[in-house]
Tab-separated table of C-alpha atoms in Angstrom:
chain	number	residue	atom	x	y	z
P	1	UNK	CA	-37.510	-17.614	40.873
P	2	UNK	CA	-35.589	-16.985	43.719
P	3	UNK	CA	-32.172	-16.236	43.089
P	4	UNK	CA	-29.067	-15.624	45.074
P	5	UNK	CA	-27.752	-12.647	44.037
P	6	UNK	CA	-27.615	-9.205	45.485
P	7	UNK	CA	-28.231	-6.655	42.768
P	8	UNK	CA	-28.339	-2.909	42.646
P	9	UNK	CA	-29.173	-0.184	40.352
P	10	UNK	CA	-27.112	3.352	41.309
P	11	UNK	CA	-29.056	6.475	39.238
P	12	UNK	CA	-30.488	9.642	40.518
P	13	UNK	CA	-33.320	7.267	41.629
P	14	UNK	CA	-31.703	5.441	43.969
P	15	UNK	CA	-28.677	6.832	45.073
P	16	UNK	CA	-30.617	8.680	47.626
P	17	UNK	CA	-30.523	5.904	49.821
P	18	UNK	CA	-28.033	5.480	52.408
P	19	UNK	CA	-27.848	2.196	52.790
P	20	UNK	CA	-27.619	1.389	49.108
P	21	UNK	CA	-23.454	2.987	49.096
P	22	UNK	CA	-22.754	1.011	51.999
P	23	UNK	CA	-23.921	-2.427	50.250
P	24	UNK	CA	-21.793	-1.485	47.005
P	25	UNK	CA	-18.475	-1.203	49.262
P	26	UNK	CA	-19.012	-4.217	51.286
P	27	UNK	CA	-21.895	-6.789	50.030
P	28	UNK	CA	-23.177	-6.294	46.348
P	29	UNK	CA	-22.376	-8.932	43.843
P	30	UNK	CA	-23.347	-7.019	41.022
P	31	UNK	CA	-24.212	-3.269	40.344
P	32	UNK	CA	-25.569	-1.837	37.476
P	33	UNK	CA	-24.534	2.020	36.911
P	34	UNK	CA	-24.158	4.798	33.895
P	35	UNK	CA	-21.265	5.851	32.698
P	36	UNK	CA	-22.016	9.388	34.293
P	37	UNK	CA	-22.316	7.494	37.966
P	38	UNK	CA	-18.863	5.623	37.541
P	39	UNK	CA	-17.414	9.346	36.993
P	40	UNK	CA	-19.003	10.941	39.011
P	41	UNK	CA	-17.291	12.859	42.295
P	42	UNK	CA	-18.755	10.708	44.667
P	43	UNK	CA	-18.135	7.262	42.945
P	44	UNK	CA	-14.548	8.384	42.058
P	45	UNK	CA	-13.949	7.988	45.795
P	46	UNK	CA	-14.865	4.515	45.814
P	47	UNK	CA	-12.736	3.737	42.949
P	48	UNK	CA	-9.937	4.996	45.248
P	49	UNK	CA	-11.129	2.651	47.873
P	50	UNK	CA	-8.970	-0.861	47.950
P	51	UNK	CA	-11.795	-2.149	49.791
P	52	UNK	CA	-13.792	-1.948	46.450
P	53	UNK	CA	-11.144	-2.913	44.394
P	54	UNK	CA	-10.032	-5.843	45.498
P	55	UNK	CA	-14.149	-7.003	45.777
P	56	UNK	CA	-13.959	-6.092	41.687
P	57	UNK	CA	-14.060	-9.188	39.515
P	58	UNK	CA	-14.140	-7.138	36.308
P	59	UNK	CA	-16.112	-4.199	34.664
P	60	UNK	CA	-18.757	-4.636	32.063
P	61	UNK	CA	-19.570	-2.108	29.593
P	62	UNK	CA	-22.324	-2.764	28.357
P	63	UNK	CA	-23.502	-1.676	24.579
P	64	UNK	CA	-20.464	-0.249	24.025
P	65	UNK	CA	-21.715	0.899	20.555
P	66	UNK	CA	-22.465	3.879	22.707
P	67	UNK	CA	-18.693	5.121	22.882
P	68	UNK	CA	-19.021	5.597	19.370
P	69	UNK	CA	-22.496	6.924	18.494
P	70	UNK	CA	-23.193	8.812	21.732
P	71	UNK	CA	-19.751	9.871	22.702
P	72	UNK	CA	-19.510	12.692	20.637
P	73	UNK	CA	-19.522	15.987	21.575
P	74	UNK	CA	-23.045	17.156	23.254
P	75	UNK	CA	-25.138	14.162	23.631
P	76	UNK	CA	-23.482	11.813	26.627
P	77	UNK	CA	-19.965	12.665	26.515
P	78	UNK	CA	-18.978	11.269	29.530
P	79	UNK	CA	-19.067	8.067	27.309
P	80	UNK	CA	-15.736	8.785	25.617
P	81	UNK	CA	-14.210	9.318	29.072
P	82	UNK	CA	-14.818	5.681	30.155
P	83	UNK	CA	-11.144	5.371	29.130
P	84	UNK	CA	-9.978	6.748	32.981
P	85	UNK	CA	-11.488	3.687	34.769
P	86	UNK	CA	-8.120	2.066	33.427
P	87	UNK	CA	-6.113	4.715	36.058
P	88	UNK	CA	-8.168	3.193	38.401
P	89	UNK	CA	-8.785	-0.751	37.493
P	90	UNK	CA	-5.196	-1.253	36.811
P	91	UNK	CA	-4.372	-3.972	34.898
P	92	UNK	CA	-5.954	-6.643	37.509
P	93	UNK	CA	-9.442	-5.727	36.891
P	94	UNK	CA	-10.376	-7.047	33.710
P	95	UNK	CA	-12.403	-4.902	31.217
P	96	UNK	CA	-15.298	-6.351	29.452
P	97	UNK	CA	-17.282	-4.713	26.720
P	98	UNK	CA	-20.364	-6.198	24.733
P	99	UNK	CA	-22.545	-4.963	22.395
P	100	UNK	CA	-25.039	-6.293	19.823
P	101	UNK	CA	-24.747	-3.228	17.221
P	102	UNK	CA	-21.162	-3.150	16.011
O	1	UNK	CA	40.593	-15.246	59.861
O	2	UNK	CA	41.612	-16.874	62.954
O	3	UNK	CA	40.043	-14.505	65.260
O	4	UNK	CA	36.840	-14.747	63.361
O	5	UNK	CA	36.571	-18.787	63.585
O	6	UNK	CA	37.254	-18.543	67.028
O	7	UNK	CA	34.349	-16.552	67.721
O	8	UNK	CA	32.466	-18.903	65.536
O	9	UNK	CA	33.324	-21.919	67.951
O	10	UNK	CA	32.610	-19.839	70.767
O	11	UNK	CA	29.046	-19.226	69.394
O	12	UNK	CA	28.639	-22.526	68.054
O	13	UNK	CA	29.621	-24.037	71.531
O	14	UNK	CA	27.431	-21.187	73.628
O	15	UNK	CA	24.477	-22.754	71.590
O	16	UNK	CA	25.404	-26.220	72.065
O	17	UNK	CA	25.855	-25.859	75.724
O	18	UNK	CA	22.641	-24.210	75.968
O	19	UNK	CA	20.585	-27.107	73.977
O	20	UNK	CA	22.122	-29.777	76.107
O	21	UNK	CA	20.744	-27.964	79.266
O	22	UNK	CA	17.453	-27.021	77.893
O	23	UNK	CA	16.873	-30.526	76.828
O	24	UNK	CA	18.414	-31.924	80.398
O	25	UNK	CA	21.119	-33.913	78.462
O	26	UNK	CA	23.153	-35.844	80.959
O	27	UNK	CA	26.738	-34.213	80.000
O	28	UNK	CA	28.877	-36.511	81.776
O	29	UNK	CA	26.867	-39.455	79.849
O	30	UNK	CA	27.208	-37.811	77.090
O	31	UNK	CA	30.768	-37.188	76.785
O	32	UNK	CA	31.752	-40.592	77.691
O	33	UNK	CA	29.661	-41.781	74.720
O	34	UNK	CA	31.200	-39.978	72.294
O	35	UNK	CA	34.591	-40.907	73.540
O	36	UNK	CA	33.735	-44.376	73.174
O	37	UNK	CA	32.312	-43.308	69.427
O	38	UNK	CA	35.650	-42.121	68.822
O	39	UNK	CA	37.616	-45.161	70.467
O	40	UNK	CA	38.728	-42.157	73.069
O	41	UNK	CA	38.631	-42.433	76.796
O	42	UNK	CA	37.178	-40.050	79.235
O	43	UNK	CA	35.504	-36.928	79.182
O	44	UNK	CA	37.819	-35.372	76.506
O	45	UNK	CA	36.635	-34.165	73.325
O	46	UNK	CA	36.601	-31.192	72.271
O	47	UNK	CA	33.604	-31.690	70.135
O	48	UNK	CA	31.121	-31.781	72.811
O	49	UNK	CA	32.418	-30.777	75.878
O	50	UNK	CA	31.110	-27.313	76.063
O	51	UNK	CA	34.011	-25.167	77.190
O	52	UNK	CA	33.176	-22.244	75.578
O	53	UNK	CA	36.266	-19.964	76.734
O	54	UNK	CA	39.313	-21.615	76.121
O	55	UNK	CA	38.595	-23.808	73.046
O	56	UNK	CA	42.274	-24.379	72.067
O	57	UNK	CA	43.434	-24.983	75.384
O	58	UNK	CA	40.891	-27.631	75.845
O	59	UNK	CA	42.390	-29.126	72.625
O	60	UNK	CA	45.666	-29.386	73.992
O	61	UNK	CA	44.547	-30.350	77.241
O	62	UNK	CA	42.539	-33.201	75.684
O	63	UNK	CA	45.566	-34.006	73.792
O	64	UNK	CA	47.797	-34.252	76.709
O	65	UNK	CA	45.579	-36.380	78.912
O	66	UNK	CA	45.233	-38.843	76.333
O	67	UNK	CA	47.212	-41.084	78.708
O	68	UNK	CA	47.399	-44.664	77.464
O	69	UNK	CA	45.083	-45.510	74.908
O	70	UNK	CA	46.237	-44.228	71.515
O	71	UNK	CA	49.141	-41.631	70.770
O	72	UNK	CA	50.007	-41.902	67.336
O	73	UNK	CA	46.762	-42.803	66.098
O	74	UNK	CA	44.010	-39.721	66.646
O	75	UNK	CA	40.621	-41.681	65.639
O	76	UNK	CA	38.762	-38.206	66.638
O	77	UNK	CA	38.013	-36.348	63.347
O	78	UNK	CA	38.583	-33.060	64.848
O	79	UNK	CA	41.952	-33.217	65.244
O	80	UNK	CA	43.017	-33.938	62.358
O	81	UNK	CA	40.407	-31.421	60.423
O	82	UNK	CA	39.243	-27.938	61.859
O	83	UNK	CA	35.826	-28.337	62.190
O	84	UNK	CA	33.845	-26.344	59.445
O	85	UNK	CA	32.308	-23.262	59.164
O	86	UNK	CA	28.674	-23.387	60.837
O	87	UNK	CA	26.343	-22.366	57.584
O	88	UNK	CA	23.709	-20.223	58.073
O	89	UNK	CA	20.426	-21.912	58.432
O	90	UNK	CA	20.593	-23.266	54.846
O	91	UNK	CA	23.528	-25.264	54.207
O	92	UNK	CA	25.243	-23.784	51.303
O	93	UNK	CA	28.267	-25.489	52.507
O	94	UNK	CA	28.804	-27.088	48.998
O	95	UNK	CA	27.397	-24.264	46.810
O	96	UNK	CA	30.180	-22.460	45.253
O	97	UNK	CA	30.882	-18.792	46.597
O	98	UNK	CA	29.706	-16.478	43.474
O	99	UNK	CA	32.521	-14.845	40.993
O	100	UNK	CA	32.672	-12.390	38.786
O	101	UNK	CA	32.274	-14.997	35.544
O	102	UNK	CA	28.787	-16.367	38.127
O	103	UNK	CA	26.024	-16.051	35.796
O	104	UNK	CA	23.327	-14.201	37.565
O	105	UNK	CA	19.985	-15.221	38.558
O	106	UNK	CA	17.508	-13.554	36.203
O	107	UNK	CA	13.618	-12.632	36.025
O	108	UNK	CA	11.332	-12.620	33.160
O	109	UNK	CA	11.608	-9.676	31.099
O	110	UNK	CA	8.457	-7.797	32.780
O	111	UNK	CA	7.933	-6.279	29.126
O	112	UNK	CA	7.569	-9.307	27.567
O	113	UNK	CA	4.977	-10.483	30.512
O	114	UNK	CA	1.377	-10.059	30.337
O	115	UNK	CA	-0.098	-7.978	32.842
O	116	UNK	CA	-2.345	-8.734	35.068
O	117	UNK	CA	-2.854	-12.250	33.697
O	118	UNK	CA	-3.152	-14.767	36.362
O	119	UNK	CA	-1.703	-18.034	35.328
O	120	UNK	CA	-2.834	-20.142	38.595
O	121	UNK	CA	-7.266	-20.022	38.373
O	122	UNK	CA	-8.800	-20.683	41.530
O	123	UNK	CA	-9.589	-24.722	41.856
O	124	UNK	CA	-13.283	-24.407	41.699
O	125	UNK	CA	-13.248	-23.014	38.519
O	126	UNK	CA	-13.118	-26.139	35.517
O	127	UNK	CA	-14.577	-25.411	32.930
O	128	UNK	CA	-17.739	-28.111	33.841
O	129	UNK	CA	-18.488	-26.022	37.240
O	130	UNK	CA	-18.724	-22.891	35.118
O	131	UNK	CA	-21.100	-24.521	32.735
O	132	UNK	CA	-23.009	-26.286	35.813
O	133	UNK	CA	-23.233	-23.374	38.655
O	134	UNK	CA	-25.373	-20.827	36.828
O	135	UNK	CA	-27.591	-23.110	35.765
O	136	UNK	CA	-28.529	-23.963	39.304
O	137	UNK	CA	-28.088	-20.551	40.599
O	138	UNK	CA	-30.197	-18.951	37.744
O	139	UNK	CA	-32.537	-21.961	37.477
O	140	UNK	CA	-31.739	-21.703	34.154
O	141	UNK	CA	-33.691	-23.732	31.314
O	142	UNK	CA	-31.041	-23.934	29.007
O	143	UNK	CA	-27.373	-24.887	29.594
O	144	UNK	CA	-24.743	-21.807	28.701
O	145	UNK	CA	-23.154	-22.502	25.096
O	146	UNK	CA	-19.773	-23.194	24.711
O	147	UNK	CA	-18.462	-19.057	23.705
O	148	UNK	CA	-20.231	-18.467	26.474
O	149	UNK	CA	-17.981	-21.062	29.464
O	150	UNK	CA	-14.812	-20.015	27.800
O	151	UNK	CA	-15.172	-16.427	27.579
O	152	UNK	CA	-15.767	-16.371	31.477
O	153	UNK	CA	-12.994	-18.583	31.956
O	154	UNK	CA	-10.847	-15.506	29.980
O	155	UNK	CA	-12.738	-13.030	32.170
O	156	UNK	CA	-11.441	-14.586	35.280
O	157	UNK	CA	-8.010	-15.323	34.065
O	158	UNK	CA	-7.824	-11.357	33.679
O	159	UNK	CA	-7.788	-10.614	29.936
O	160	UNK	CA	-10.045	-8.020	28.704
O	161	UNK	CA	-12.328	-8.525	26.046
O	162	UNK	CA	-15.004	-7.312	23.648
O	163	UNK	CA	-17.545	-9.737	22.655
O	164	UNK	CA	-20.473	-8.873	20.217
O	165	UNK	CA	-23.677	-10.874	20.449
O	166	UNK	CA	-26.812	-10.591	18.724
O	167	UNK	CA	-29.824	-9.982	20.784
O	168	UNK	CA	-31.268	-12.687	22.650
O	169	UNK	CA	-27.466	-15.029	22.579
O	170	UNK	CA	-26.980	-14.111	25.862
O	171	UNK	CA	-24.585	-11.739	26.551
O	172	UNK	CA	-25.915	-10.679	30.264
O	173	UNK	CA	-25.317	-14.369	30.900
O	174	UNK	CA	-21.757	-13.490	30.974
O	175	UNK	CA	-21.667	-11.165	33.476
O	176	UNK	CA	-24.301	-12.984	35.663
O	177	UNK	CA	-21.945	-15.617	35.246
O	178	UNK	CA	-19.395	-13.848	36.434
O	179	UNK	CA	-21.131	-12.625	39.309
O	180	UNK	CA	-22.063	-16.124	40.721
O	181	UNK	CA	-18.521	-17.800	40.096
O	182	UNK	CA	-16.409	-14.761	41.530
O	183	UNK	CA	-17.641	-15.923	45.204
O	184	UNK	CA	-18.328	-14.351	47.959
O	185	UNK	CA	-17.495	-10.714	48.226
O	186	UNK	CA	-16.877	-10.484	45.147
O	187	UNK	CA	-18.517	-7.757	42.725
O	188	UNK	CA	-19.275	-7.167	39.294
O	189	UNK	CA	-20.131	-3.317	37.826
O	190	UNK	CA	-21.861	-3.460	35.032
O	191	UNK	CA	-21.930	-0.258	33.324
O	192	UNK	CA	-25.531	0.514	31.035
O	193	UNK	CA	-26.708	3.283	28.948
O	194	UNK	CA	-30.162	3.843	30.313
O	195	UNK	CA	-32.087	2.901	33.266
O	196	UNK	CA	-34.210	1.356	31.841
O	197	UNK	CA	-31.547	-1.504	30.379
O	198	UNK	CA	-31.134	-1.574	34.009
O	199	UNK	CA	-33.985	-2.145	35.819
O	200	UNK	CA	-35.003	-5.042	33.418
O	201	UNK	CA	-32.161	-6.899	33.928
O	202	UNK	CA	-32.059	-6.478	37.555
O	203	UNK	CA	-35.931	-7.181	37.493
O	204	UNK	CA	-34.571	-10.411	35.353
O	205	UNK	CA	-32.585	-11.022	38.610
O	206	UNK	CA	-33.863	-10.327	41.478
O	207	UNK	CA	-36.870	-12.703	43.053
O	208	UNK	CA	-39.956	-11.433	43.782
O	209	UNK	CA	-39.433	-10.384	47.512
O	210	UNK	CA	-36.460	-8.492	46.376
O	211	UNK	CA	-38.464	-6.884	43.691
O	212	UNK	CA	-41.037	-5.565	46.214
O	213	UNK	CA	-37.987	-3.995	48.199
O	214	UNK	CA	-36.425	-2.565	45.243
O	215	UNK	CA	-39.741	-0.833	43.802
O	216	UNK	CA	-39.561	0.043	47.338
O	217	UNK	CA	-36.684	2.258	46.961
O	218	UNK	CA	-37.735	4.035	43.327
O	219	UNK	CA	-39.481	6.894	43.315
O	220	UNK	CA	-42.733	7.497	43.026
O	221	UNK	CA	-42.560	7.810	39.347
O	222	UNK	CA	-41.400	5.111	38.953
O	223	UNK	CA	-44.121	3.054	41.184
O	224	UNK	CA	-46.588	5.226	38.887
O	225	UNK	CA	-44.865	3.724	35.844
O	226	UNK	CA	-45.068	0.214	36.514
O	227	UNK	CA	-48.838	0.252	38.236
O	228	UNK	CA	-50.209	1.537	34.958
């Protein structure tokens, strides 16, 4: 089963690592995040890097359900937000969504 | 007008002159060749002697010492026809100088354009390899379905999508997909509700040495979690 992808999770978990931010900017083929991680301060400055965006292939959102039924008001808000990834995407970074509940 | 082709020839001969020099062109030679090109005598046209001061007066001169062979009849194209104006790298020479009635050169209208779409894909990227290279990077057991190839293809083209699957059809296929075909460098962030979505797909992907450095980096909850 040995595959040839580098893969990382970013939560409150991980991200205490130091290593683990370098390897998003410059090696990681894929990264898995929340929607509270991708806005977050600290990952908002690597949006702003160019190094990062022009590694980006495209953004998944996965279960995008979510945006509807947990967006609302209290429960994960931030999920309604995802919206400002555009400002930093542009219109070269494609946007995928997927969901199984729709 | 007049001053400004003169300075023209000057240039044009400077350059000339130079050439001939740097490429240790026998003048001498090569004047009485082109004399005998132009059924002319001696070292005495203007074309390529390089006399870049006085170009007139070397016309004339030429002109007058011109003894025997031919009076009447100049055979030498430049005398008869100024020589024309040197074009500037690209010879535009015959394109016609624009007017006011000159249609201009237009763009597309960037409204009507797509943005962001590319329109050249990167060679490696048929439709085949796209079905083919997961499958041997995944070791795969099953080949990807057709919704599947396409939709990647779209990815990578740069349209944006939203594709609903049913569980189990394979939608994380996609965006492995995309991770393996984007090449080196390249990087894919997925975005997931809960860690837990998270950790079993990277546990889907990652191979078993990998796994023992990621459970390396969780916390000790987590190690707790996935002893028991």
């Amino acid at each position: 089963m040995a595959k040839g992808i580098e893969v990382i999770v970013l939560n409150e978990d991980t991200t205490k690592t130091a290593d683990l931010w370098k390897s998003v900017r410059t090696t990681a083929a894929m990264v898995y995040m929340s929607p509270e991680m991708a806005l977050s301060k600290s990952f908002q400055k690597l949006w702003k890097e160019s190094q990062l965006r022009n590694r980006l292939t495209a953004v998944v959102v996965d279960e995008v359900h979510c945006i509807d039924e947990w967006g609302d008001d209290d429960f994960r808000p931030l999920y309604r937000k995802l919206n400002t990834l555009r400002n930093y995407t542009g219109y070269e970074i494609p946007i995928v969504t997927c969901t199984a509940t729709a | 007008m007049i001053w400004r082709q003169g300075t023209v020839y000057f240039v044009q001969w400077n350059i000339n002159y130079n050439l001939t020099k740097f490429f240790n062109v026998d003048h001498a030679r090569c004047d009485k060749m082109s004399a005998s090109n132009h059924g002319l005598v001696g070292p005495s046209n203007p074309a390529t002697t390089p006399h870049p001061s006085t170009p007139s007066k070397s016309r004339r001169g030429s002109n007058a010492s011109q003894g025997p062979p031919t009076p009447h009849r100049d055979r030498s194209p430049s005398f008869r026809t100024p020589p024309s104006t040197p074009s500037r790298g690209i010879n535009r020479s015959n394109a016609p100088l624009p007017t006011p009635a000159t249609p201009r050169q237009r763009k597309d209208n960037a409204l009507l354009r797509l943005h962001g779409i590319k329109t050249r894909m990167p060679g490696n990227l048929s439709l085949d390899s796209i079905r083919t290279r997961p499958i041997a990077e995944l070791s795969l057991l099953y080949t990807p379905d057709d919704w599947q190839v396409h939709l990647i293809r779209r990815i990578f083209q740069g349209y944006d999508s939203i594709f609903c699957a049913g569980t189990g059809y394979g939608k994380s296929l996609v965006f492995e997909g995309l991770a393996i075909l984007g090449g080196a460098g390249k990087l894919v962030i997925v975005i997931s509700p809960l860690k837990a979505l998270e950790r079993d797909q990277v546990c889907y992907l990652l191979s078993n040495f990998q796994l023992l450095k990621f459970y390396g980096r969780q916390s000790k909850l987590w190690r707790r979690v996935l002893k028991s």
